[in-house]
PDB file of C-alpha atoms and ligand atoms in Angstrom:
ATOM      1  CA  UNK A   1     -28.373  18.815 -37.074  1.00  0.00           C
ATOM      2  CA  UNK A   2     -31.550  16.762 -36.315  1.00  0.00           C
ATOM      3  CA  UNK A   3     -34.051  19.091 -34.428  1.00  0.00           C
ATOM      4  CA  UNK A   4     -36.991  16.995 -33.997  1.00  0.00           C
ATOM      5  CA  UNK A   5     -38.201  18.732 -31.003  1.00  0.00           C
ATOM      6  CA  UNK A   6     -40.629  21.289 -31.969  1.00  0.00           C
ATOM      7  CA  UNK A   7     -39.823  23.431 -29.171  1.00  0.00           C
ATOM      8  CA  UNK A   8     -36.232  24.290 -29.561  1.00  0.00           C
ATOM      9  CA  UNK A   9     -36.897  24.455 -33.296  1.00  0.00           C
ATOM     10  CA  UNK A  10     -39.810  27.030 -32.666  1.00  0.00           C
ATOM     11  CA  UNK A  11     -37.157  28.764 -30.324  1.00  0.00           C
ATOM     12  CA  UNK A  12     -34.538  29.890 -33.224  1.00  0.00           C
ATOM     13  CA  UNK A  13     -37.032  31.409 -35.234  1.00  0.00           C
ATOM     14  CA  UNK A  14     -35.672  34.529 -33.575  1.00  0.00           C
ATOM     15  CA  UNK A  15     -38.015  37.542 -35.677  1.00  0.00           C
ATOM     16  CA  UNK A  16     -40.067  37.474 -38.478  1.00  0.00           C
ATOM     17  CA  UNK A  17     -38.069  40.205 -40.913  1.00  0.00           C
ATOM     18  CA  UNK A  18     -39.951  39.587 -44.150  1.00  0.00           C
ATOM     19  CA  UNK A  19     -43.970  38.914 -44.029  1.00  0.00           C
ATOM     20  CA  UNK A  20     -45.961  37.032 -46.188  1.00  0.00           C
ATOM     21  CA  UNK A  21     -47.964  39.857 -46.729  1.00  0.00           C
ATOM     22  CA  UNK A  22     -44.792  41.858 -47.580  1.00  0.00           C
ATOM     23  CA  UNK A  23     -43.274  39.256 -49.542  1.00  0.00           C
ATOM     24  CA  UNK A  24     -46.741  38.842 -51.426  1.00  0.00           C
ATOM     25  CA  UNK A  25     -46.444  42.644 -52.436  1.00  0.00           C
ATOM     26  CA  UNK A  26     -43.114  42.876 -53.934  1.00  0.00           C
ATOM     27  CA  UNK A  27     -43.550  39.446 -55.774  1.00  0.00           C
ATOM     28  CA  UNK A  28     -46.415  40.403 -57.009  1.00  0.00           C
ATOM     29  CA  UNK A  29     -44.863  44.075 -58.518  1.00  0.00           C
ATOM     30  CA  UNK A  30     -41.704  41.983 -59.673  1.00  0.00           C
ATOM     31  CA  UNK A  31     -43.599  39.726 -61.703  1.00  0.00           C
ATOM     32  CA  UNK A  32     -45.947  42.571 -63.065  1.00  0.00           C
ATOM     33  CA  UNK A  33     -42.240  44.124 -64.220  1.00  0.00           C
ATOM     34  CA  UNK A  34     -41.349  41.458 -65.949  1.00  0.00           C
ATOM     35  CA  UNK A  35     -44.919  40.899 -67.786  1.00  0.00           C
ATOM     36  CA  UNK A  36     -43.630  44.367 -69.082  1.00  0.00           C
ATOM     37  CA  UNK A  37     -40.413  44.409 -69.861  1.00  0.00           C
ATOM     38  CA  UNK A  38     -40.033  40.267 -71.754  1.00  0.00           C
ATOM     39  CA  UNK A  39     -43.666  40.683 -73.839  1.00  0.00           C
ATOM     40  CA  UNK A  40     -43.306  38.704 -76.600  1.00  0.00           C
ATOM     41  CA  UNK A  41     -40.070  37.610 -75.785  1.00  0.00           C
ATOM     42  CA  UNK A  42     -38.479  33.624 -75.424  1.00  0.00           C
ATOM     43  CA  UNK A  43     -38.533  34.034 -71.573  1.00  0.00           C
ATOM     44  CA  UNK A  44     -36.565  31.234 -68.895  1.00  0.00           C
ATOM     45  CA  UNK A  45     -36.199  31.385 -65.483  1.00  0.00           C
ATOM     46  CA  UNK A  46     -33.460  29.759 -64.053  1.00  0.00           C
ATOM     47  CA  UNK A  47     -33.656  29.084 -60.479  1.00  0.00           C
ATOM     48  CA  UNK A  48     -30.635  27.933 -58.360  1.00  0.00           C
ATOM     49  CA  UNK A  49     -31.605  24.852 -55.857  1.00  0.00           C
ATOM     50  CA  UNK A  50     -32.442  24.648 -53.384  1.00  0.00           C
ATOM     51  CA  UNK A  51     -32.491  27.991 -51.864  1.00  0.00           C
ATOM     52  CA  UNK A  52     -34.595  29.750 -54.397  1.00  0.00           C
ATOM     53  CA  UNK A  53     -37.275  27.193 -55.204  1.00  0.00           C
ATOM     54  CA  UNK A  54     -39.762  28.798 -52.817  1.00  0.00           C
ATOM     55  CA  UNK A  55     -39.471  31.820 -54.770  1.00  0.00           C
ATOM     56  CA  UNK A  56     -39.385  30.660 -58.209  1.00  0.00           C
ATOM     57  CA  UNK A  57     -42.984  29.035 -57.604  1.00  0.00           C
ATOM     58  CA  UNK A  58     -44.180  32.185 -56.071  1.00  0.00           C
ATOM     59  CA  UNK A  59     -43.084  34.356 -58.593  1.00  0.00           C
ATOM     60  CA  UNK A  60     -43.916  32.352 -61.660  1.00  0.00           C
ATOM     61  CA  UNK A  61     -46.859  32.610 -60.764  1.00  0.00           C
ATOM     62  CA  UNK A  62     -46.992  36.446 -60.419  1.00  0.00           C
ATOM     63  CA  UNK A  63     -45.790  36.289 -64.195  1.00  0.00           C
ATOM     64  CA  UNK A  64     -48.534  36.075 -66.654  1.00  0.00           C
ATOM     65  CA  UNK A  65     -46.465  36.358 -69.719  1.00  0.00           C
ATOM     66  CA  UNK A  66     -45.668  32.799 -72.016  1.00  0.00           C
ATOM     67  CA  UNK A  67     -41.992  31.141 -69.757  1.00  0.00           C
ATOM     68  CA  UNK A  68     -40.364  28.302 -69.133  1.00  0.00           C
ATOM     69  CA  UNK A  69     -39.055  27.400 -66.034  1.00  0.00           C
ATOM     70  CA  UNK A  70     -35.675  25.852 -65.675  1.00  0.00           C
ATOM     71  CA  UNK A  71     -33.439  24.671 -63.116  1.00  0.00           C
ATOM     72  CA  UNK A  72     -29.841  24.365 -61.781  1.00  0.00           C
ATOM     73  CA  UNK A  73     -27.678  23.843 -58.843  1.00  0.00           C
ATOM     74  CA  UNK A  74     -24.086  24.374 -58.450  1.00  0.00           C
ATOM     75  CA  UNK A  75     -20.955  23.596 -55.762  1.00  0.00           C
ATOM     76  CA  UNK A  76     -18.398  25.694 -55.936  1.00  0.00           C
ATOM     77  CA  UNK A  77     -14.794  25.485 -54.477  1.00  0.00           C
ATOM     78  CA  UNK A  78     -12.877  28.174 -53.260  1.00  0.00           C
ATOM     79  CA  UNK A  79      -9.177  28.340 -52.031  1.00  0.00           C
ATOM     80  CA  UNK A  80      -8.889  29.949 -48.893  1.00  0.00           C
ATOM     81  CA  UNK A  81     -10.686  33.691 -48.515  1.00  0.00           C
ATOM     82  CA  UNK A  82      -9.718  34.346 -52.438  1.00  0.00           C
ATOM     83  CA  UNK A  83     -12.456  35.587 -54.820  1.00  0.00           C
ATOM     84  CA  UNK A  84     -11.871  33.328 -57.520  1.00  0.00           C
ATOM     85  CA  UNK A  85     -12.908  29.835 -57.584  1.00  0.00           C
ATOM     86  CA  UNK A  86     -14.757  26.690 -59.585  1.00  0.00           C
ATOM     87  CA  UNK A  87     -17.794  26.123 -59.931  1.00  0.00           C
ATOM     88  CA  UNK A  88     -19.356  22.371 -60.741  1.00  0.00           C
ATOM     89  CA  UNK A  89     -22.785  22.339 -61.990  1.00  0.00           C
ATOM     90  CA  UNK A  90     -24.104  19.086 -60.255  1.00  0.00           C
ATOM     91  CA  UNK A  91     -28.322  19.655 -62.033  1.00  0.00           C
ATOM     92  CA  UNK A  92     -28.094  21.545 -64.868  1.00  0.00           C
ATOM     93  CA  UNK A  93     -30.522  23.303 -67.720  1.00  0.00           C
ATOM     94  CA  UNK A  94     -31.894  21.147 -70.469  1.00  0.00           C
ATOM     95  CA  UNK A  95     -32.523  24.441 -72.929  1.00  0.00           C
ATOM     96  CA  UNK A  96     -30.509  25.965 -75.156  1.00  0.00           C
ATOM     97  CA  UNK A  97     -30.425  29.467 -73.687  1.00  0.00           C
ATOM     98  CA  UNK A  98     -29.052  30.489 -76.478  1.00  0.00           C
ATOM     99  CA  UNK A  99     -32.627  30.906 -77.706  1.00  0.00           C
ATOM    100  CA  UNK A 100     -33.848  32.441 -74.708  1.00  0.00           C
ATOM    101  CA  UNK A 101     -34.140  35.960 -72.742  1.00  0.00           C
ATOM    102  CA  UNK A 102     -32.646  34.288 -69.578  1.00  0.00           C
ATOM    103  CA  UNK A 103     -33.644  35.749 -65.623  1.00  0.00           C
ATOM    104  CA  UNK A 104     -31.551  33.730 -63.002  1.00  0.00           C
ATOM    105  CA  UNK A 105     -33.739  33.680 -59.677  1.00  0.00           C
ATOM    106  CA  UNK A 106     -31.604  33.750 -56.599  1.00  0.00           C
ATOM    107  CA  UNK A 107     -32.865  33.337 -52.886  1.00  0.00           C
ATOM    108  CA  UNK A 108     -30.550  35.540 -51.481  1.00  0.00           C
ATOM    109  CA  UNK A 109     -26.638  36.889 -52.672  1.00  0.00           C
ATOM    110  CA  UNK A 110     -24.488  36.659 -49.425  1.00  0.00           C
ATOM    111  CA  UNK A 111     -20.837  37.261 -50.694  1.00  0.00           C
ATOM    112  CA  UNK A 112     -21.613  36.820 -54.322  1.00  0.00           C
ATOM    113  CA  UNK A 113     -19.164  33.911 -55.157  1.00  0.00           C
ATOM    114  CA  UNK A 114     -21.530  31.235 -56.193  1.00  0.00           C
ATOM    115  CA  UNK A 115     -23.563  33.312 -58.419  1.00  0.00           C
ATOM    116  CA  UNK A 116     -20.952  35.273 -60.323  1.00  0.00           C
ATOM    117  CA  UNK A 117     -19.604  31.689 -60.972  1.00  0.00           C
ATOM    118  CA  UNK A 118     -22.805  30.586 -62.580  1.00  0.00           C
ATOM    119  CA  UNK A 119     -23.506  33.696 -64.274  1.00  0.00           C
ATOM    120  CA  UNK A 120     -20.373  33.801 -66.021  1.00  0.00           C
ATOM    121  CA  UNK A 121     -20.873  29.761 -67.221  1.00  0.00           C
ATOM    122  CA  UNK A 122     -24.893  31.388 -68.124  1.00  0.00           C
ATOM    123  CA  UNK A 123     -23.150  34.250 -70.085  1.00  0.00           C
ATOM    124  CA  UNK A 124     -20.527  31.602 -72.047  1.00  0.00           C
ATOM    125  CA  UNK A 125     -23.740  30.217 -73.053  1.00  0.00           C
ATOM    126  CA  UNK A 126     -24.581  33.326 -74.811  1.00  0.00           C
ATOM    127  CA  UNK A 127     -28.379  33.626 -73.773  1.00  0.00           C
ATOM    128  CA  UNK A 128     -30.188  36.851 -75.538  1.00  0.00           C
ATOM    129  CA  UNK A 129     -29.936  38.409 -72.474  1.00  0.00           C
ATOM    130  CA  UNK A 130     -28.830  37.679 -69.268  1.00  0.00           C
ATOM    131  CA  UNK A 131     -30.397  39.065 -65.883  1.00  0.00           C
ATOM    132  CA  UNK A 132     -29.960  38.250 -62.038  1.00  0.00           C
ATOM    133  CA  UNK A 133     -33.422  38.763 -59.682  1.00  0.00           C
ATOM    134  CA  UNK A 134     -32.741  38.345 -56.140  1.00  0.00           C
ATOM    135  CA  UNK A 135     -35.134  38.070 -53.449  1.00  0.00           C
ATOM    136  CA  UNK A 136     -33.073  39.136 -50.872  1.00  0.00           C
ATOM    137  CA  UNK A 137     -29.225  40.903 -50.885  1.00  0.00           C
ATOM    138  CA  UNK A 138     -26.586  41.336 -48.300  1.00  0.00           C
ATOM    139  CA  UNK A 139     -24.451  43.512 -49.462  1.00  0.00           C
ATOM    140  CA  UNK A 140     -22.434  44.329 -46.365  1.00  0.00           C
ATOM    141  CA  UNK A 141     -20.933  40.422 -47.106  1.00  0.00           C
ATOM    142  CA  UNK A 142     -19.942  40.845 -50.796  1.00  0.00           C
ATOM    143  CA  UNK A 143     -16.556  39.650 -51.191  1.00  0.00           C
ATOM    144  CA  UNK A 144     -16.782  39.780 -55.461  1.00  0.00           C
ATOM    145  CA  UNK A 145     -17.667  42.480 -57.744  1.00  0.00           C
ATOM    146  CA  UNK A 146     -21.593  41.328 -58.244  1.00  0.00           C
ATOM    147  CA  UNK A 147     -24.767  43.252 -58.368  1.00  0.00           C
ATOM    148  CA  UNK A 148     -27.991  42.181 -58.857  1.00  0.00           C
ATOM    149  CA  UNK A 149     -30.071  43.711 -61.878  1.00  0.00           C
ATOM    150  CA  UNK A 150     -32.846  43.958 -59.104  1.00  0.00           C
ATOM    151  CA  UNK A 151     -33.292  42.635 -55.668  1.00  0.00           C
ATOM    152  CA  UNK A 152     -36.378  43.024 -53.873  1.00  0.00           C
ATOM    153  CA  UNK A 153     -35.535  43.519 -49.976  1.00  0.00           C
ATOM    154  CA  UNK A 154     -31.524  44.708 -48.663  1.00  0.00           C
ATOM    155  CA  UNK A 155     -31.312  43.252 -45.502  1.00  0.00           C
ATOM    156  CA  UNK A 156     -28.300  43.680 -42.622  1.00  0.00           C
ATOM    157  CA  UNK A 157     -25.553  41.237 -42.341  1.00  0.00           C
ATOM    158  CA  UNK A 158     -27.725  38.525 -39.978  1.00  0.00           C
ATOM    159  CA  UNK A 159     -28.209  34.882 -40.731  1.00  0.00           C
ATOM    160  CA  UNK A 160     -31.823  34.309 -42.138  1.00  0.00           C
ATOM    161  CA  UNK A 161     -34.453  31.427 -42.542  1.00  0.00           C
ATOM    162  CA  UNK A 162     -37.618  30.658 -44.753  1.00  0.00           C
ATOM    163  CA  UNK A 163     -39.397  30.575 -47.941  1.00  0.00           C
ATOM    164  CA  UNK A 164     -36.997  28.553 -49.398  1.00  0.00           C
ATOM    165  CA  UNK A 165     -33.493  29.568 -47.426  1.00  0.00           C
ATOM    166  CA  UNK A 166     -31.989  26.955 -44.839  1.00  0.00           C
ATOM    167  CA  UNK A 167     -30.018  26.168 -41.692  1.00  0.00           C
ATOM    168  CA  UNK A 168     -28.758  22.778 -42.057  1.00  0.00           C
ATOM    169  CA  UNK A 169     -31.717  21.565 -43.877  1.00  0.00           C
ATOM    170  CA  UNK A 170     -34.492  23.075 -42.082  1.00  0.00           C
ATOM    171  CA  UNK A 171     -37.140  25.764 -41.907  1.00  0.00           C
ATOM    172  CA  UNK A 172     -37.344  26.175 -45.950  1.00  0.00           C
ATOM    173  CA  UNK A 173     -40.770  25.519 -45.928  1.00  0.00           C
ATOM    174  CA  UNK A 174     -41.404  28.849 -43.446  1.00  0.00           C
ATOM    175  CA  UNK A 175     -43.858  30.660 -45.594  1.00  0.00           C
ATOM    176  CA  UNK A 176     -42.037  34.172 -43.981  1.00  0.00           C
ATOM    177  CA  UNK A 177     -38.302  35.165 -44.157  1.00  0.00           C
ATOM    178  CA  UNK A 178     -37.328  35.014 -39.832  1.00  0.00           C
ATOM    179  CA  UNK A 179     -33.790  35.473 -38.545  1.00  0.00           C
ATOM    180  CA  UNK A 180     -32.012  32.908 -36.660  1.00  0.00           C
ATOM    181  CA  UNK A 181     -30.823  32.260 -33.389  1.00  0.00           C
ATOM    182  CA  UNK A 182     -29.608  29.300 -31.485  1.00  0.00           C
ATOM    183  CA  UNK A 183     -30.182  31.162 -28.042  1.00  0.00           C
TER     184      UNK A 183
HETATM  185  P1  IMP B 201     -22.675  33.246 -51.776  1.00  0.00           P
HETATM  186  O1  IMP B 201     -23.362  34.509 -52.277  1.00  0.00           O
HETATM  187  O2  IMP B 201     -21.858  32.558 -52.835  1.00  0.00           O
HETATM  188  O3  IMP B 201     -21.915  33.523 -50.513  1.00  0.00           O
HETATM  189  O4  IMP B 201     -23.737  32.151 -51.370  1.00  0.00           O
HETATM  190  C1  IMP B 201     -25.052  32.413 -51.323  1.00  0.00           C
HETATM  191  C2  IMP B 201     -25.752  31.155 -50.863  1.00  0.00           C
HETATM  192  O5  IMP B 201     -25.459  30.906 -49.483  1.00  0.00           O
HETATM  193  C3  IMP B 201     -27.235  31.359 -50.966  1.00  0.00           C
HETATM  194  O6  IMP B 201     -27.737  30.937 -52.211  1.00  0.00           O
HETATM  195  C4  IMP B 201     -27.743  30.570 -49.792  1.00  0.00           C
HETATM  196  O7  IMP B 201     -27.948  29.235 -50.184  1.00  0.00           O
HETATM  197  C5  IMP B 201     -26.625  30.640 -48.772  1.00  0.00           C
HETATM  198  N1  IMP B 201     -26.862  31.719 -47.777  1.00  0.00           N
HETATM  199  C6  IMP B 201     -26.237  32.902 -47.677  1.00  0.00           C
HETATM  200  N2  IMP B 201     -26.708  33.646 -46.666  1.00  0.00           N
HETATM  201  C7  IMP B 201     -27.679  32.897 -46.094  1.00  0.00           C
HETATM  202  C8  IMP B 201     -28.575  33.114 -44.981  1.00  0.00           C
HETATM  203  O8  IMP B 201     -28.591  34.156 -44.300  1.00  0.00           O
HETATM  204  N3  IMP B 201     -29.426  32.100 -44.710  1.00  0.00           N
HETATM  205  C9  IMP B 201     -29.474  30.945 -45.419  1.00  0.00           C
HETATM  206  N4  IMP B 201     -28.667  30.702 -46.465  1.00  0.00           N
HETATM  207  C10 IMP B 201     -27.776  31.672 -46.804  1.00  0.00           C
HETATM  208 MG1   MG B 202     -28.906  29.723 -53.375  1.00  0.00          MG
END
């Protein structure tokens, strides 16, 4: 897609659903939970690029404990509608998370296939612990058994953009989460 005209790009912004301000808030409580809960602990965060890079940064900062940061992306095949497929991890971790509590941070979990993929590979790994935060869930679109050990907002079945998530490319760098519309 190239949308280089600022007009029709401004145009599929449709509705802001998330605010900054909103966003701020629950980041901010998230990160105070996990201050809490991993004190003391070996603590990584494992982001999945590129979706959830926007807020990894936000909410490593709204930690205050000792972590490290890591990072990973993944492509994952499917055959037809089934639930089971491969995953290939094209960027992956240079810890041994075998040392580590581990918190994957996810952008959003549509139908679940990518991340339950990953998480398994994560669990093989045998990390002290393993947990999935999610910024945002659609559950209505599950298609595999996968919950999230916390997700901030539940949103409706609707295609979203910002902090961090995509179409084609664009509006990642939206500082809000907005749904889309190509009008
Ligand atoms: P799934 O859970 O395996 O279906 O895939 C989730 C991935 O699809 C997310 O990490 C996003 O990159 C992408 N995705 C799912 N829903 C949306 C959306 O509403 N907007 C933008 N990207 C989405
Ligand atoms: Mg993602």
């Amino acid at each position: 897609m190239q949308l280089t005209d600022p007009e029709s790009y401004r145009a599929r912004i449709q509705r802001i659903m998330i605010s900054e301000e909103e966003l701020k808030a629950a980041i901010a409580k998230a990160g105070a939970e996990i201050d809490a809960e991993y004190a003391g602990k070996p603590l990584l965060l494992v982001s999945i690029l590129k979706g959830a890079f926007v807020f990894l940064a936000d909410l490593s900062r709204a930690v205050s404990i000792p972590c490290e940061i890591g990072f990973m992306q993944a492509q994952s095949y499917f055959e037809g509608t089934t639930s089971s497929g491969k995953v290939s991890i094209t960027l992956d971790l240079t810890q041994d998370i075998s040392q580590y509590h581990v918190i994957i941070v996810e952008d959003i979990i549509d139908t679940g296939r990518t991340l339950s993929l990953v998480a398994e590979e994560l669990r093989r790994r045998n990390p002290l612990s393993l947990r999935i935060l999610t910024l945002l869930d659609k559950p209505e679109r599950r298609v595999v058994d996968l919950k999230a050990d916390k997700s901030l907002f539940t949103i409706p079945d609707a295609f979203v953009i910002g902090y961090g998530l995509d179409c084609a490319e664009y509006y990642r760098n939206l500082p809000y989460i907005a749904e889309y519309a190509e009008n």
